[in-house]
PDB file of C-alpha atoms in Angstrom:
ATOM      1  CA  UNK A1280      24.449 -40.376  16.603  1.00 89.00           C
ATOM      2  CA  UNK A1281      24.871 -42.547  19.685  1.00 97.00           C
ATOM      3  CA  UNK A1282      22.579 -44.384  22.085  1.00 98.00           C
ATOM      4  CA  UNK A1283      23.339 -43.789  25.765  1.00 98.00           C
ATOM      5  CA  UNK A1284      22.258 -46.040  28.646  1.00 98.00           C
ATOM      6  CA  UNK A1285      22.031 -44.643  32.178  1.00 98.00           C
ATOM      7  CA  UNK A1286      21.420 -46.073  35.631  1.00 98.00           C
ATOM      8  CA  UNK A1287      21.264 -43.821  38.676  1.00 96.00           C
ATOM      9  CA  UNK A1288      19.354 -41.196  36.691  1.00 96.00           C
ATOM     10  CA  UNK A1289      17.413 -39.845  39.680  1.00 93.00           C
ATOM     11  CA  UNK A1290      20.496 -38.999  41.749  1.00 92.00           C
ATOM     12  CA  UNK A1291      22.503 -35.790  41.929  1.00 92.00           C
ATOM     13  CA  UNK A1292      24.886 -36.507  39.040  1.00 95.00           C
ATOM     14  CA  UNK A1293      22.407 -38.665  37.144  1.00 96.00           C
ATOM     15  CA  UNK A1294      19.812 -35.905  36.982  1.00 95.00           C
ATOM     16  CA  UNK A1295      22.371 -33.507  35.498  1.00 96.00           C
ATOM     17  CA  UNK A1296      23.628 -36.179  33.106  1.00 98.00           C
ATOM     18  CA  UNK A1297      20.144 -36.898  31.788  1.00 97.00           C
ATOM     19  CA  UNK A1298      19.561 -33.264  30.834  1.00 97.00           C
ATOM     20  CA  UNK A1299      22.972 -32.968  29.190  1.00 97.00           C
ATOM     21  CA  UNK A1300      22.431 -36.091  27.098  1.00 98.00           C
ATOM     22  CA  UNK A1301      18.923 -35.084  26.061  1.00 97.00           C
ATOM     23  CA  UNK A1302      20.238 -31.690  24.910  1.00 97.00           C
ATOM     24  CA  UNK A1303      23.248 -33.200  23.088  1.00 97.00           C
ATOM     25  CA  UNK A1304      22.546 -33.778  19.384  1.00 96.00           C
ATOM     26  CA  UNK A1305      25.333 -36.386  19.246  1.00 97.00           C
ATOM     27  CA  UNK A1306      22.953 -38.750  21.052  1.00 98.00           C
ATOM     28  CA  UNK A1307      19.843 -39.959  19.246  1.00 97.00           C
ATOM     29  CA  UNK A1308      18.398 -41.974  22.138  1.00 98.00           C
ATOM     30  CA  UNK A1309      18.712 -42.135  25.911  1.00 98.00           C
ATOM     31  CA  UNK A1310      17.706 -45.379  27.613  1.00 98.00           C
ATOM     32  CA  UNK A1311      17.172 -45.082  31.360  1.00 98.00           C
ATOM     33  CA  UNK A1312      16.690 -47.933  33.829  1.00 98.00           C
ATOM     34  CA  UNK A1313      15.262 -46.892  37.178  1.00 97.00           C
ATOM     35  CA  UNK A1314      13.042 -47.959  40.040  1.00 94.00           C
ATOM     36  CA  UNK A1315      10.991 -44.782  39.855  1.00 93.00           C
ATOM     37  CA  UNK A1316       9.910 -42.515  36.975  1.00 94.00           C
ATOM     38  CA  UNK A1317      11.827 -39.419  35.907  1.00 94.00           C
ATOM     39  CA  UNK A1318       8.646 -37.480  35.083  1.00 92.00           C
ATOM     40  CA  UNK A1319      10.246 -36.183  31.890  1.00 94.00           C
ATOM     41  CA  UNK A1320       8.796 -36.063  28.388  1.00 93.00           C
ATOM     42  CA  UNK A1321      11.271 -36.175  25.522  1.00 97.00           C
ATOM     43  CA  UNK A1322      11.209 -37.965  22.170  1.00 96.00           C
ATOM     44  CA  UNK A1323      14.775 -39.217  22.767  1.00 97.00           C
ATOM     45  CA  UNK A1324      13.973 -40.753  26.153  1.00 98.00           C
ATOM     46  CA  UNK A1325      13.203 -44.465  26.556  1.00 98.00           C
ATOM     47  CA  UNK A1326      12.449 -45.258  30.192  1.00 97.00           C
ATOM     48  CA  UNK A1327      12.308 -48.682  31.818  1.00 98.00           C
ATOM     49  CA  UNK A1328      11.010 -49.039  35.373  1.00 98.00           C
ATOM     50  CA  UNK A1329      12.611 -52.224  36.642  1.00 98.00           C
ATOM     51  CA  UNK A1330      13.254 -54.486  39.582  1.00 97.00           C
ATOM     52  CA  UNK A1331      17.045 -54.595  39.908  1.00 97.00           C
ATOM     53  CA  UNK A1332      16.740 -57.964  41.649  1.00 97.00           C
ATOM     54  CA  UNK A1333      15.250 -59.535  38.495  1.00 97.00           C
ATOM     55  CA  UNK A1334      17.988 -59.189  35.853  1.00 97.00           C
ATOM     56  CA  UNK A1335      16.235 -61.664  33.588  1.00 97.00           C
ATOM     57  CA  UNK A1336      13.591 -59.016  32.895  1.00 98.00           C
ATOM     58  CA  UNK A1337      15.997 -56.268  31.773  1.00 98.00           C
ATOM     59  CA  UNK A1338      19.376 -57.739  30.754  1.00 97.00           C
ATOM     60  CA  UNK A1339      18.408 -58.063  27.090  1.00 97.00           C
ATOM     61  CA  UNK A1340      17.467 -54.373  26.948  1.00 98.00           C
ATOM     62  CA  UNK A1341      20.887 -53.044  27.936  1.00 98.00           C
ATOM     63  CA  UNK A1342      22.021 -52.237  24.402  1.00 98.00           C
ATOM     64  CA  UNK A1343      23.598 -49.098  22.987  1.00 98.00           C
ATOM     65  CA  UNK A1344      26.884 -47.273  22.449  1.00 98.00           C
ATOM     66  CA  UNK A1345      27.666 -45.859  25.893  1.00 98.00           C
ATOM     67  CA  UNK A1346      26.741 -47.148  29.351  1.00 98.00           C
ATOM     68  CA  UNK A1347      26.881 -44.560  32.162  1.00 98.00           C
ATOM     69  CA  UNK A1348      26.499 -45.495  35.816  1.00 98.00           C
ATOM     70  CA  UNK A1349      25.908 -42.896  38.520  1.00 97.00           C
ATOM     71  CA  UNK A1350      24.086 -45.324  40.802  1.00 96.00           C
ATOM     72  CA  UNK A1351      24.866 -45.107  44.497  1.00 93.00           C
ATOM     73  CA  UNK A1352      23.469 -44.526  47.953  1.00 91.00           C
ATOM     74  CA  UNK A1353      24.577 -43.755  51.495  1.00 87.00           C
ATOM     75  CA  UNK A1354      24.856 -46.157  54.386  1.00 89.00           C
ATOM     76  CA  UNK A1355      22.044 -44.344  56.181  1.00 87.00           C
ATOM     77  CA  UNK A1356      19.681 -44.394  53.204  1.00 89.00           C
ATOM     78  CA  UNK A1357      20.402 -48.045  52.468  1.00 92.00           C
ATOM     79  CA  UNK A1358      19.949 -49.087  56.086  1.00 93.00           C
ATOM     80  CA  UNK A1359      23.181 -51.017  56.504  1.00 95.00           C
ATOM     81  CA  UNK A1360      26.366 -52.184  54.812  1.00 96.00           C
ATOM     82  CA  UNK A1361      24.804 -55.230  53.196  1.00 97.00           C
ATOM     83  CA  UNK A1362      22.036 -53.158  51.595  1.00 97.00           C
ATOM     84  CA  UNK A1363      24.473 -50.485  50.456  1.00 97.00           C
ATOM     85  CA  UNK A1364      26.774 -53.094  48.931  1.00 98.00           C
ATOM     86  CA  UNK A1365      23.832 -54.523  47.007  1.00 97.00           C
ATOM     87  CA  UNK A1366      23.120 -51.145  45.390  1.00 97.00           C
ATOM     88  CA  UNK A1367      26.636 -49.793  44.972  1.00 97.00           C
ATOM     89  CA  UNK A1368      28.297 -53.025  43.881  1.00 98.00           C
ATOM     90  CA  UNK A1369      25.900 -55.864  43.033  1.00 98.00           C
ATOM     91  CA  UNK A1370      23.419 -53.884  40.934  1.00 98.00           C
ATOM     92  CA  UNK A1371      26.121 -51.891  39.196  1.00 98.00           C
ATOM     93  CA  UNK A1372      28.215 -54.918  38.353  1.00 98.00           C
ATOM     94  CA  UNK A1373      25.176 -56.845  37.087  1.00 98.00           C
ATOM     95  CA  UNK A1374      24.347 -53.993  34.709  1.00 98.00           C
ATOM     96  CA  UNK A1375      27.958 -53.701  33.580  1.00 98.00           C
ATOM     97  CA  UNK A1376      28.010 -57.440  32.859  1.00 98.00           C
ATOM     98  CA  UNK A1377      24.824 -57.151  30.793  1.00 98.00           C
ATOM     99  CA  UNK A1378      26.161 -54.165  28.857  1.00 98.00           C
ATOM    100  CA  UNK A1379      29.460 -55.903  28.106  1.00 98.00           C
ATOM    101  CA  UNK A1380      27.684 -59.115  27.085  1.00 98.00           C
ATOM    102  CA  UNK A1381      25.411 -57.156  24.731  1.00 98.00           C
ATOM    103  CA  UNK A1382      28.373 -55.489  23.043  1.00 98.00           C
ATOM    104  CA  UNK A1383      28.164 -51.980  24.498  1.00 98.00           C
ATOM    105  CA  UNK A1384      31.694 -50.657  23.802  1.00 98.00           C
ATOM    106  CA  UNK A1385      32.017 -47.764  26.274  1.00 98.00           C
ATOM    107  CA  UNK A1386      31.467 -47.720  30.047  1.00 98.00           C
ATOM    108  CA  UNK A1387      31.606 -44.569  32.188  1.00 98.00           C
ATOM    109  CA  UNK A1388      31.484 -45.045  35.971  1.00 98.00           C
ATOM    110  CA  UNK A1389      31.285 -42.541  38.817  1.00 97.00           C
ATOM    111  CA  UNK A1390      33.384 -43.989  41.629  1.00 96.00           C
ATOM    112  CA  UNK A1391      35.228 -42.417  44.562  1.00 93.00           C
ATOM    113  CA  UNK A1392      38.705 -41.025  45.244  1.00 91.00           C
ATOM    114  CA  UNK A1393      40.888 -43.497  47.154  1.00 91.00           C
ATOM    115  CA  UNK A1394      38.756 -46.453  46.016  1.00 95.00           C
ATOM    116  CA  UNK A1395      40.752 -49.580  46.829  1.00 96.00           C
ATOM    117  CA  UNK A1396      39.649 -53.227  47.130  1.00 97.00           C
ATOM    118  CA  UNK A1397      42.072 -53.605  50.039  1.00 97.00           C
ATOM    119  CA  UNK A1398      40.934 -50.497  51.915  1.00 96.00           C
ATOM    120  CA  UNK A1399      39.971 -50.855  55.572  1.00 96.00           C
ATOM    121  CA  UNK A1400      37.102 -48.392  55.181  1.00 95.00           C
ATOM    122  CA  UNK A1401      34.002 -50.241  53.917  1.00 97.00           C
ATOM    123  CA  UNK A1402      32.889 -47.606  51.398  1.00 95.00           C
ATOM    124  CA  UNK A1403      36.292 -47.275  49.728  1.00 96.00           C
ATOM    125  CA  UNK A1404      36.739 -51.052  49.683  1.00 98.00           C
ATOM    126  CA  UNK A1405      33.347 -51.514  48.039  1.00 98.00           C
ATOM    127  CA  UNK A1406      34.119 -48.921  45.366  1.00 98.00           C
ATOM    128  CA  UNK A1407      37.547 -50.451  44.832  1.00 98.00           C
ATOM    129  CA  UNK A1408      36.076 -53.904  44.345  1.00 98.00           C
ATOM    130  CA  UNK A1409      33.714 -52.558  41.694  1.00 98.00           C
ATOM    131  CA  UNK A1410      36.523 -50.746  39.866  1.00 98.00           C
ATOM    132  CA  UNK A1411      38.667 -53.886  39.974  1.00 98.00           C
ATOM    133  CA  UNK A1412      35.952 -56.180  38.678  1.00 98.00           C
ATOM    134  CA  UNK A1413      34.619 -54.017  35.855  1.00 97.00           C
ATOM    135  CA  UNK A1414      38.172 -53.772  34.476  1.00 97.00           C
ATOM    136  CA  UNK A1415      37.932 -57.461  33.572  1.00 96.00           C
ATOM    137  CA  UNK A1416      34.746 -56.996  31.510  1.00 98.00           C
ATOM    138  CA  UNK A1417      34.840 -56.874  27.729  1.00 96.00           C
ATOM    139  CA  UNK A1418      34.466 -53.134  27.103  1.00 98.00           C
ATOM    140  CA  UNK A1419      36.587 -51.347  24.498  1.00 97.00           C
ATOM    141  CA  UNK A1420      36.789 -48.209  26.655  1.00 97.00           C
ATOM    142  CA  UNK A1421      36.315 -47.924  30.421  1.00 98.00           C
ATOM    143  CA  UNK A1422      36.280 -44.479  32.021  1.00 98.00           C
ATOM    144  CA  UNK A1423      36.348 -44.326  35.830  1.00 98.00           C
ATOM    145  CA  UNK A1424      35.532 -40.914  37.309  1.00 97.00           C
ATOM    146  CA  UNK A1425      36.778 -40.244  40.856  1.00 96.00           C
ATOM    147  CA  UNK A1426      35.280 -36.885  41.920  1.00 92.00           C
ATOM    148  CA  UNK A1427      35.513 -35.260  45.333  1.00 83.00           C
ATOM    149  CA  UNK A1428      32.546 -34.540  47.594  1.00 82.00           C
ATOM    150  CA  UNK A1429      29.487 -34.156  45.368  1.00 82.00           C
ATOM    151  CA  UNK A1430      27.404 -31.056  45.972  1.00 79.00           C
ATOM    152  CA  UNK A1431      24.234 -29.653  44.414  1.00 68.00           C
ATOM    153  CA  UNK A1432      20.483 -29.841  44.782  1.00 65.00           C
ATOM    154  CA  UNK A1433      19.183 -33.222  45.892  1.00 52.00           C
ATOM    155  CA  UNK A1434      15.653 -34.494  46.373  1.00 57.00           C
ATOM    156  CA  UNK A1435      16.679 -35.668  49.838  1.00 55.00           C
ATOM    157  CA  UNK A1436      19.027 -33.612  51.957  1.00 55.00           C
ATOM    158  CA  UNK A1437      22.151 -35.333  53.248  1.00 54.00           C
ATOM    159  CA  UNK A1438      23.139 -33.570  56.453  1.00 47.00           C
ATOM    160  CA  UNK A1439      26.378 -35.555  56.641  1.00 53.00           C
ATOM    161  CA  UNK A1440      27.416 -34.084  53.294  1.00 54.00           C
ATOM    162  CA  UNK A1441      26.625 -30.561  54.462  1.00 54.00           C
ATOM    163  CA  UNK A1442      28.775 -31.059  57.524  1.00 51.00           C
ATOM    164  CA  UNK A1443      31.508 -32.676  55.466  1.00 56.00           C
ATOM    165  CA  UNK A1444      31.405 -29.800  53.010  1.00 47.00           C
ATOM    166  CA  UNK A1445      32.074 -27.242  55.738  1.00 53.00           C
ATOM    167  CA  UNK A1446      34.938 -29.270  57.174  1.00 56.00           C
ATOM    168  CA  UNK A1447      36.467 -29.906  53.746  1.00 46.00           C
ATOM    169  CA  UNK A1448      36.334 -26.256  52.766  1.00 52.00           C
ATOM    170  CA  UNK A1449      38.357 -25.335  55.849  1.00 45.00           C
ATOM    171  CA  UNK A1450      40.862 -28.140  55.208  1.00 47.00           C
ATOM    172  CA  UNK A1451      41.099 -27.248  51.526  1.00 51.00           C
ATOM    173  CA  UNK A1452      41.997 -23.656  52.387  1.00 52.00           C
ATOM    174  CA  UNK A1453      44.958 -25.136  54.261  1.00 47.00           C
ATOM    175  CA  UNK A1454      45.824 -27.285  51.251  1.00 55.00           C
ATOM    176  CA  UNK A1455      44.685 -30.535  52.875  1.00 49.00           C
ATOM    177  CA  UNK A1456      42.552 -33.306  51.290  1.00 52.00           C
ATOM    178  CA  UNK A1457      42.474 -31.451  47.967  1.00 55.00           C
ATOM    179  CA  UNK A1458      41.428 -34.513  45.959  1.00 58.00           C
ATOM    180  CA  UNK A1459      38.249 -34.699  48.066  1.00 61.00           C
ATOM    181  CA  UNK A1460      37.267 -31.048  47.657  1.00 74.00           C
ATOM    182  CA  UNK A1461      33.636 -30.340  46.717  1.00 79.00           C
ATOM    183  CA  UNK A1462      32.556 -30.518  43.092  1.00 86.00           C
ATOM    184  CA  UNK A1463      29.125 -29.773  41.663  1.00 89.00           C
ATOM    185  CA  UNK A1464      27.205 -32.691  40.204  1.00 92.00           C
ATOM    186  CA  UNK A1465      26.799 -30.877  36.874  1.00 95.00           C
ATOM    187  CA  UNK A1466      30.570 -30.642  36.450  1.00 95.00           C
ATOM    188  CA  UNK A1467      30.901 -34.393  37.000  1.00 96.00           C
ATOM    189  CA  UNK A1468      28.116 -34.992  34.474  1.00 97.00           C
ATOM    190  CA  UNK A1469      29.897 -32.767  31.938  1.00 96.00           C
ATOM    191  CA  UNK A1470      33.082 -34.754  32.471  1.00 96.00           C
ATOM    192  CA  UNK A1471      31.172 -38.004  31.941  1.00 97.00           C
ATOM    193  CA  UNK A1472      29.833 -36.835  28.590  1.00 97.00           C
ATOM    194  CA  UNK A1473      33.300 -35.757  27.480  1.00 96.00           C
ATOM    195  CA  UNK A1474      34.760 -39.111  28.539  1.00 96.00           C
ATOM    196  CA  UNK A1475      31.941 -40.967  26.795  1.00 96.00           C
ATOM    197  CA  UNK A1476      32.893 -39.345  23.487  1.00 95.00           C
ATOM    198  CA  UNK A1477      36.561 -40.279  23.806  1.00 93.00           C
ATOM    199  CA  UNK A1478      37.889 -42.801  21.298  1.00 90.00           C
ATOM    200  CA  UNK A1479      40.837 -43.805  23.501  1.00 90.00           C
ATOM    201  CA  UNK A1480      40.873 -47.556  24.094  1.00 95.00           C
ATOM    202  CA  UNK A1481      41.495 -49.254  27.419  1.00 96.00           C
ATOM    203  CA  UNK A1482      40.905 -48.250  31.041  1.00 97.00           C
ATOM    204  CA  UNK A1483      41.105 -44.562  31.961  1.00 97.00           C
ATOM    205  CA  UNK A1484      41.043 -43.220  35.531  1.00 97.00           C
ATOM    206  CA  UNK A1485      40.144 -39.565  36.146  1.00 96.00           C
ATOM    207  CA  UNK A1486      41.039 -37.767  39.366  1.00 93.00           C
ATOM    208  CA  UNK A1487      39.266 -34.604  40.493  1.00 91.00           C
ATOM    209  CA  UNK A1488      41.704 -32.435  38.534  1.00 90.00           C
ATOM    210  CA  UNK A1489      40.989 -34.506  35.448  1.00 93.00           C
ATOM    211  CA  UNK A1490      37.267 -34.013  36.020  1.00 94.00           C
ATOM    212  CA  UNK A1491      37.698 -30.233  35.946  1.00 91.00           C
ATOM    213  CA  UNK A1492      39.813 -30.487  32.805  1.00 92.00           C
ATOM    214  CA  UNK A1493      37.265 -32.700  31.058  1.00 91.00           C
ATOM    215  CA  UNK A1494      34.539 -30.211  31.938  1.00 89.00           C
ATOM    216  CA  UNK A1495      36.660 -27.353  30.567  1.00 86.00           C
ATOM    217  CA  UNK A1496      37.205 -25.776  33.982  1.00 77.00           C
ATOM    218  CA  UNK A1497      40.021 -25.240  36.429  1.00 62.00           C
ATOM    219  CA  UNK A1498      40.218 -26.375  40.028  1.00 54.00           C
ATOM    220  CA  UNK A1499      38.934 -23.062  41.342  1.00 50.00           C
ATOM    221  CA  UNK A1500      35.625 -23.440  39.500  1.00 48.00           C
ATOM    222  CA  UNK A1501      34.233 -26.349  41.435  1.00 45.00           C
ATOM    223  CA  UNK A1502      31.118 -24.605  42.707  1.00 46.00           C
TER     224      UNK A1502
END
């Protein structure tokens, strides 16, 4: 029976992950850190509404067996690169540091395909910097998930994603940009749970094909 810790629980993948973990009898407790309530009632759920800018108020609470991060935002929602970097890198890294310091052995991160700290594109560089820096933290197992375009029901519509989905589907039919092809948030969440239960030590990177395999699907079952 494991204790799971989640940040990003109100997002597309996070919402799916929460339900999977609550329904999974291998997990006795789910600790969620968020800025707004989940509006869920479950005996396994321990919810902390926090200010991410005040780590001194929550660092000591980041304790368990598995730390899962699905936190992230868009440039438009954040309001600029600096604000997006704060959410996608600074907050995530601060939580990873706290988890590692408190002895959490397993870390599962949702990142992005083509993440690279040397990338010219801001988003990919930011994701690459996070991947690079969490590798140096003292986790026994690190699992980095690199899905394609995430699709599914969101609280807030992202019109850019809808447009991107249509373009990608056409390109994918031609065999182009296959590692970016759309994948449902629930499939990514299923892959995260499978990775979280792995006993393999070290750093593990999962491409989109790996995500489908972890979820027990093939590449034609993305939607």
